[in-house]
């Protein structure tokens, strides 16, 4: 089962398992996931789709559960912050209860947002974070932190087979062009010669991981030795400023777009880079796709769907 399987990473994860010959049940309420992604996955005979909210999770017998259900782009998860918080918390409870009933392994897609505005750089898993508990990002950040808590408490109380990954910024084909994230915004602005919207002075940093690398790590974590629960960082340690990203997108699209500077959203983290020592050691994993190649693939995708 992949909750949130119609979303960006969820789509790639479903596809990866379907190509393996596995049966996949995708559960998605399509609030930020896309019906087009579901339609593409329907070409695989092992695929089934249940349109449902993880808050009302259907009980289906499964042996692996990936819990990706939650809008992840700031403008999306801030539209209905109460529902976002409930999705994180009740969604986690529901997948954990289902895992208990089925004896399944359940993997939580946690996030680099648990580190908030980090005071330690790069971020390693032992860092406990610096999160605003009542800001506009809190519904997501604190929701995801609470979900981690529930995962470890179920493991301690019931012996539930859990895995927790903390996913850093991920990009690639099948991102939703309108979801407001930086890579999709910049590419779509560049290929239309529209102004590229830098928030603040563009000096804030992120570390962007190509989606095939992220999915590889998630699957490796699911299949890792039973006593390795995580949390484990999954991301690309190559850190760049948002301004540099804008320049790279301009160069690679040959765009005539101007850079324009817009207001920086509240609580926007200044720096973000994963320490992936643990993933290297436990999962024998490191990202393989450099940002230049990943951006080219992503540009080609957005150009293709533009027609
Ligand atoms: N950002 C930007 N222009 C945009 C969208 C985002 O400068 O059109 C910045 C945003 O302020 C943040 C970074 O890019 O510093 C990454 O934003 P995104 O929403 O992709 O993910 P986040 O890491 O903030 O969750």
Short mmCIF file of C-alpha atoms and ligand atoms in Angstrom, two decimals:
data_model
loop_
_atom_site.label_atom_id
_atom_site.label_comp_id
_atom_site.label_asym_id
_atom_site.label_seq_id
_atom_site.Cartn_x
_atom_site.Cartn_y
_atom_site.Cartn_z
CA UNK A 1 0.00 0.00 0.00
CA UNK A 2 1.18 3.47 -0.86
CA UNK A 3 -0.83 6.23 0.81
CA UNK A 4 -0.34 9.40 -1.19
CA UNK A 5 0.49 7.21 -4.21
CA UNK A 6 -1.01 9.74 -6.64
CA UNK A 7 1.46 12.42 -5.56
CA UNK A 8 4.88 13.13 -6.96
CA UNK A 9 7.10 10.74 -4.98
CA UNK A 10 4.18 8.33 -4.47
CA UNK A 11 3.71 7.96 -8.23
CA UNK A 12 7.37 7.02 -8.73
CA UNK A 13 7.28 4.61 -5.78
CA UNK A 14 4.16 2.85 -7.09
CA UNK A 15 5.71 2.60 -10.54
CA UNK A 16 8.95 1.22 -9.19
CA UNK A 17 7.10 -1.61 -7.39
CA UNK A 18 4.78 -2.29 -10.33
CA UNK A 19 7.78 -2.62 -12.66
CA UNK A 20 9.09 -5.16 -10.16
CA UNK A 21 5.91 -7.18 -10.63
CA UNK A 22 4.51 -6.32 -7.19
CA UNK A 23 0.86 -5.62 -6.46
CA UNK A 24 0.27 -2.05 -5.36
CA UNK A 25 -2.78 -0.49 -3.70
CA UNK A 26 -2.65 3.28 -3.95
CA UNK A 27 -4.77 5.23 -1.47
CA UNK A 28 -5.12 8.94 -2.18
CA UNK A 29 -7.81 11.58 -1.66
CA UNK A 30 -6.46 13.51 -4.67
CA UNK A 31 -6.25 16.74 -2.67
CA UNK A 32 -2.74 17.35 -3.99
CA UNK A 33 -2.13 14.04 -5.79
CA UNK A 34 -3.13 13.89 -9.46
CA UNK A 35 -5.71 11.74 -11.17
CA UNK A 36 -3.48 11.73 -14.30
CA UNK A 37 -0.81 9.90 -12.30
CA UNK A 38 -3.37 7.28 -11.27
CA UNK A 39 -4.51 6.88 -14.90
CA UNK A 40 -0.90 6.22 -15.98
CA UNK A 41 -0.41 3.62 -13.26
CA UNK A 42 -3.59 1.80 -14.29
CA UNK A 43 -1.72 0.34 -17.28
CA UNK A 44 -0.09 -2.09 -14.82
CA UNK A 45 -2.29 -5.11 -13.99
CA UNK A 46 -1.01 -5.20 -10.39
CA UNK A 47 -2.27 -1.70 -9.66
CA UNK A 48 -5.43 -0.74 -7.81
CA UNK A 49 -6.62 2.63 -6.62
CA UNK A 50 -8.83 3.57 -3.69
CA UNK A 51 -9.92 7.20 -3.55
CA UNK A 52 -9.89 7.80 0.19
CA UNK A 53 -8.40 10.04 2.83
CA UNK A 54 -5.75 8.50 5.08
CA UNK A 55 -7.87 9.88 7.95
CA UNK A 56 -10.51 7.29 6.90
CA UNK A 57 -8.06 4.61 5.82
CA UNK A 58 -9.71 1.58 4.22
CA UNK A 59 -8.74 -1.77 5.79
CA UNK A 60 -7.07 -3.81 3.08
CA UNK A 61 -4.76 -6.78 3.75
CA UNK A 62 -1.21 -5.69 2.88
CA UNK A 63 2.37 -6.63 3.81
CA UNK A 64 4.11 -3.28 3.28
CA UNK A 65 2.74 0.21 3.87
CA UNK A 66 4.44 3.39 2.70
CA UNK A 67 2.77 6.37 4.36
CA UNK A 68 3.30 9.32 2.03
CA UNK A 69 -0.15 10.85 2.39
CA UNK A 70 0.15 14.56 3.12
CA UNK A 71 0.39 17.66 0.97
CA UNK A 72 4.08 18.61 1.08
CA UNK A 73 4.34 21.95 -0.69
CA UNK A 74 4.02 24.94 1.66
CA UNK A 75 1.17 26.73 -0.22
CA UNK A 76 -0.78 23.43 -0.31
CA UNK A 77 -0.31 22.29 3.25
CA UNK A 78 -1.03 25.82 4.51
CA UNK A 79 -4.41 25.98 2.71
CA UNK A 80 -6.12 23.90 5.41
CA UNK A 81 -3.57 23.63 8.22
CA UNK A 82 -5.93 21.82 10.59
CA UNK A 83 -6.54 19.10 8.02
CA UNK A 84 -2.76 18.91 7.36
CA UNK A 85 -2.06 18.34 11.06
CA UNK A 86 -4.80 15.71 11.26
CA UNK A 87 -3.52 14.02 8.11
CA UNK A 88 -0.10 13.67 9.73
CA UNK A 89 -1.31 12.48 13.12
CA UNK A 90 -4.47 10.47 12.41
CA UNK A 91 -2.95 9.20 9.16
CA UNK A 92 0.03 7.85 11.11
CA UNK A 93 -2.27 6.24 13.70
CA UNK A 94 -4.35 4.60 10.98
CA UNK A 95 -1.42 3.13 9.04
CA UNK A 96 0.11 1.89 12.29
CA UNK A 97 -3.17 0.21 13.33
CA UNK A 98 -3.43 -1.41 9.90
CA UNK A 99 0.18 -2.58 10.07
CA UNK A 100 -0.53 -4.12 13.49
CA UNK A 101 -3.59 -5.94 12.15
CA UNK A 102 -1.77 -7.29 9.09
CA UNK A 103 1.69 -7.81 10.60
CA UNK A 104 2.94 -5.45 7.86
CA UNK A 105 6.05 -3.29 7.84
CA UNK A 106 5.08 0.38 7.81
CA UNK A 107 7.33 3.19 6.59
CA UNK A 108 6.72 6.80 7.49
CA UNK A 109 7.71 9.53 5.06
CA UNK A 110 8.98 12.07 7.54
CA UNK A 111 10.76 15.21 6.47
CA UNK A 112 13.71 17.53 6.85
CA UNK A 113 11.10 19.97 8.21
CA UNK A 114 11.44 18.22 11.58
CA UNK A 115 14.70 20.20 11.87
CA UNK A 116 12.87 23.54 11.43
CA UNK A 117 15.29 26.48 11.24
CA UNK A 118 18.37 24.35 11.96
CA UNK A 119 21.07 25.57 14.32
CA UNK A 120 23.32 22.64 13.36
CA UNK A 121 24.68 22.28 9.84
CA UNK A 122 24.54 19.87 8.06
CA UNK A 123 21.63 18.16 9.80
CA UNK A 124 22.21 14.72 11.22
CA UNK A 125 19.50 12.47 12.60
CA UNK A 126 20.54 13.02 16.22
CA UNK A 127 19.81 16.76 15.91
CA UNK A 128 16.45 17.49 17.57
CA UNK A 129 15.58 20.53 15.54
CA UNK A 130 14.48 24.10 16.06
CA UNK A 131 10.81 24.22 15.10
CA UNK A 132 8.29 27.01 15.66
CA UNK A 133 5.28 25.26 17.30
CA UNK A 134 2.71 27.88 16.26
CA UNK A 135 3.82 29.37 12.94
CA UNK A 136 2.39 28.87 9.47
CA UNK A 137 4.64 25.82 8.81
CA UNK A 138 3.88 24.19 12.17
CA UNK A 139 0.88 22.17 10.98
CA UNK A 140 3.26 20.23 8.77
CA UNK A 141 6.46 20.35 10.85
CA UNK A 142 4.87 19.50 14.18
CA UNK A 143 2.42 17.09 12.52
CA UNK A 144 5.33 15.16 11.04
CA UNK A 145 7.19 15.24 14.35
CA UNK A 146 4.12 13.84 16.14
CA UNK A 147 3.85 11.14 13.49
CA UNK A 148 7.44 10.09 14.25
CA UNK A 149 6.52 9.97 17.95
CA UNK A 150 3.54 7.70 17.23
CA UNK A 151 5.67 5.41 15.09
CA UNK A 152 8.22 4.87 17.84
CA UNK A 153 5.55 4.52 20.55
CA UNK A 154 3.71 1.84 18.53
CA UNK A 155 7.01 0.05 18.11
CA UNK A 156 7.74 0.24 21.84
CA UNK A 157 4.20 -0.66 22.96
CA UNK A 158 3.11 -3.18 20.30
CA UNK A 159 6.30 -4.21 18.55
CA UNK A 160 4.96 -2.70 15.29
CA UNK A 161 7.48 -3.10 12.46
CA UNK A 162 8.31 0.51 11.67
CA UNK A 163 10.72 2.43 9.44
CA UNK A 164 11.13 6.21 9.41
CA UNK A 165 12.82 8.21 6.64
CA UNK A 166 13.34 11.98 6.67
CA UNK A 167 13.06 13.15 3.09
CA UNK A 168 14.82 16.36 2.04
CA UNK A 169 13.82 18.45 -1.00
CA UNK A 170 13.15 16.16 -3.95
CA UNK A 171 12.48 17.12 -7.56
CA UNK A 172 11.95 15.54 -10.95
CA UNK A 173 9.37 14.67 -13.60
CA UNK A 174 5.77 14.36 -12.42
CA UNK A 175 6.05 17.18 -9.92
CA UNK A 176 2.81 19.11 -10.02
CA UNK A 177 3.54 22.17 -12.12
CA UNK A 178 1.24 24.33 -9.97
CA UNK A 179 2.16 23.17 -6.51
CA UNK A 180 4.32 26.21 -5.80
CA UNK A 181 7.63 24.50 -5.10
CA UNK A 182 10.82 26.14 -6.14
CA UNK A 183 12.05 23.74 -8.86
CA UNK A 184 8.68 23.46 -10.62
CA UNK A 185 8.05 27.20 -10.31
CA UNK A 186 11.45 28.19 -11.72
CA UNK A 187 11.36 25.76 -14.64
CA UNK A 188 7.81 26.67 -15.63
CA UNK A 189 8.60 30.37 -15.40
CA UNK A 190 11.82 29.91 -17.42
CA UNK A 191 10.29 27.95 -20.28
CA UNK A 192 7.67 30.69 -20.69
CA UNK A 193 10.17 33.57 -20.33
CA UNK A 194 8.21 34.79 -17.29
CA UNK A 195 9.92 36.45 -14.32
CA UNK A 196 11.61 33.94 -12.00
CA UNK A 197 10.24 34.53 -8.50
CA UNK A 198 13.04 34.52 -5.92
CA UNK A 199 11.69 34.75 -2.38
CA UNK A 200 13.80 37.05 -0.21
CA UNK A 201 17.28 37.65 -1.61
CA UNK A 202 17.57 34.04 -2.82
CA UNK A 203 20.49 33.47 -0.44
CA UNK A 204 18.71 30.67 1.43
CA UNK A 205 19.99 27.19 0.60
CA UNK A 206 18.41 23.83 -0.14
CA UNK A 207 19.86 20.47 -1.21
CA UNK A 208 17.93 18.94 -4.07
CA UNK A 209 17.70 15.20 -4.58
CA UNK A 210 16.52 13.69 -7.86
CA UNK A 211 13.42 11.56 -7.44
CA UNK A 212 14.94 8.26 -8.65
CA UNK A 213 17.59 8.58 -5.93
CA UNK A 214 14.99 9.35 -3.27
CA UNK A 215 12.81 6.39 -4.30
CA UNK A 216 15.80 4.03 -4.32
CA UNK A 217 16.60 5.02 -0.74
CA UNK A 218 13.00 4.66 0.43
CA UNK A 219 12.75 1.14 -1.01
CA UNK A 220 16.12 0.18 0.50
CA UNK A 221 14.89 1.42 3.86
CA UNK A 222 11.70 -0.63 3.61
CA UNK A 223 13.78 -3.76 2.92
CA UNK A 224 16.51 -2.98 5.48
CA UNK A 225 17.33 -5.26 8.43
CA UNK A 226 14.44 -5.51 10.90
CA UNK A 227 16.11 -3.78 13.82
CA UNK A 228 17.03 -0.68 11.80
CA UNK A 229 14.08 1.63 12.40
CA UNK A 230 15.59 5.02 11.51
CA UNK A 231 15.02 7.86 11.42
CA UNK A 232 17.36 8.14 8.47
CA UNK A 233 18.00 11.21 6.31
CA UNK A 234 17.39 10.84 2.59
CA UNK A 235 18.62 13.68 0.47
CA UNK A 236 21.42 15.00 -1.67
CA UNK A 237 24.15 16.79 0.31
CA UNK A 238 24.95 19.07 -2.65
CA UNK A 239 23.71 22.37 -1.22
CA UNK A 240 22.97 25.41 -3.38
CA UNK A 241 21.37 28.79 -2.90
CA UNK A 242 17.96 29.39 -4.40
CA UNK A 243 19.52 32.17 -6.48
CA UNK A 244 22.06 29.76 -7.94
CA UNK A 245 19.24 27.36 -8.73
CA UNK A 246 17.46 30.14 -10.64
CA UNK A 247 20.63 30.86 -12.63
CA UNK A 248 21.12 27.18 -13.43
CA UNK A 249 17.53 26.85 -14.63
CA UNK A 250 17.98 29.95 -16.82
CA UNK A 251 21.21 28.60 -18.30
CA UNK A 252 19.78 25.17 -19.03
CA UNK A 253 16.58 26.46 -20.64
CA UNK A 254 18.22 29.34 -22.54
CA UNK A 255 15.49 31.49 -21.04
CA UNK A 256 15.16 35.27 -21.31
CA UNK A 257 13.43 35.42 -17.90
CA UNK A 258 14.41 38.16 -15.46
CA UNK A 259 15.02 37.36 -11.81
CA UNK A 260 12.49 39.12 -9.60
CA UNK A 261 12.64 39.36 -5.85
CA UNK A 262 9.47 38.69 -3.84
CA UNK A 263 8.65 38.66 -0.15
CA UNK A 264 10.21 35.83 1.85
CA UNK A 265 7.52 33.61 3.43
CA UNK A 266 7.38 33.47 7.22
CA UNK A 267 9.64 30.87 8.90
CA UNK A 268 11.33 29.94 5.61
CA UNK A 269 14.39 27.91 6.71
CA UNK A 270 17.71 29.60 5.92
CA UNK A 271 19.82 26.49 5.34
CA UNK A 272 19.14 22.86 4.66
CA UNK A 273 21.61 20.06 3.97
CA UNK A 274 21.41 16.42 5.02
CA UNK A 275 24.21 14.50 6.65
CA UNK A 276 23.75 11.11 4.94
CA UNK A 277 26.42 9.14 6.79
CA UNK A 278 23.76 6.87 8.29
CA UNK A 279 22.05 6.13 4.96
CA UNK A 280 25.43 5.32 3.41
CA UNK A 281 26.28 2.95 6.23
CA UNK A 282 22.93 1.24 6.75
CA UNK A 283 21.42 1.33 3.27
CA UNK A 284 24.59 1.43 1.19
CA UNK A 285 23.00 4.37 -0.58
CA UNK A 286 24.12 7.73 -1.89
CA UNK A 287 22.54 9.91 -4.58
CA UNK A 288 23.74 9.14 -8.12
CA UNK A 289 22.13 11.90 -10.20
CA UNK A 290 23.87 15.30 -10.28
CA UNK A 291 21.67 18.39 -10.29
CA UNK A 292 22.59 19.30 -13.90
CA UNK A 293 21.28 15.99 -15.22
CA UNK A 294 18.26 16.00 -12.93
CA UNK A 295 17.31 19.51 -13.99
CA UNK A 296 17.62 18.59 -17.68
CA UNK A 297 15.26 15.62 -17.20
CA UNK A 298 12.81 17.80 -15.29
CA UNK A 299 12.93 20.59 -17.89
CA UNK A 300 12.30 18.02 -20.64
CA UNK A 301 9.26 16.73 -18.73
CA UNK A 302 7.72 20.18 -18.23
CA UNK A 303 8.38 21.03 -21.88
CA UNK A 304 6.68 17.81 -22.95
CA UNK A 305 3.52 18.36 -20.89
CA UNK A 306 3.32 21.98 -21.98
CA UNK A 307 1.98 20.99 -25.42
N1 LIG B 1 11.20 29.64 -3.29
C1 LIG B 1 11.49 30.72 -4.13
N2 LIG B 1 10.66 30.94 -5.18
C2 LIG B 1 9.58 30.17 -5.47
C3 LIG B 1 9.29 29.07 -4.61
C4 LIG B 1 10.13 28.85 -3.53
O1 LIG B 1 12.48 31.45 -3.93
O2 LIG B 1 8.89 30.43 -6.46
C5 LIG B 1 12.12 29.37 -2.17
C6 LIG B 1 11.43 29.21 -0.82
O3 LIG B 1 11.29 30.46 -0.18
C7 LIG B 1 12.41 28.29 -0.10
C8 LIG B 1 13.00 27.42 -1.22
O4 LIG B 1 12.75 28.13 -2.42
O5 LIG B 1 13.46 29.03 0.49
C9 LIG B 1 12.38 26.04 -1.29
O6 LIG B 1 10.98 26.19 -1.31
P1 LIG B 1 9.98 24.99 -1.55
O7 LIG B 1 8.60 25.54 -1.38
O8 LIG B 1 10.28 24.28 -2.82
O9 LIG B 1 10.31 23.93 -0.37
P2 LIG B 1 10.65 24.06 1.19
O10 LIG B 1 12.04 23.53 1.31
O11 LIG B 1 10.58 25.51 1.63
O12 LIG B 1 9.62 23.24 1.88
#
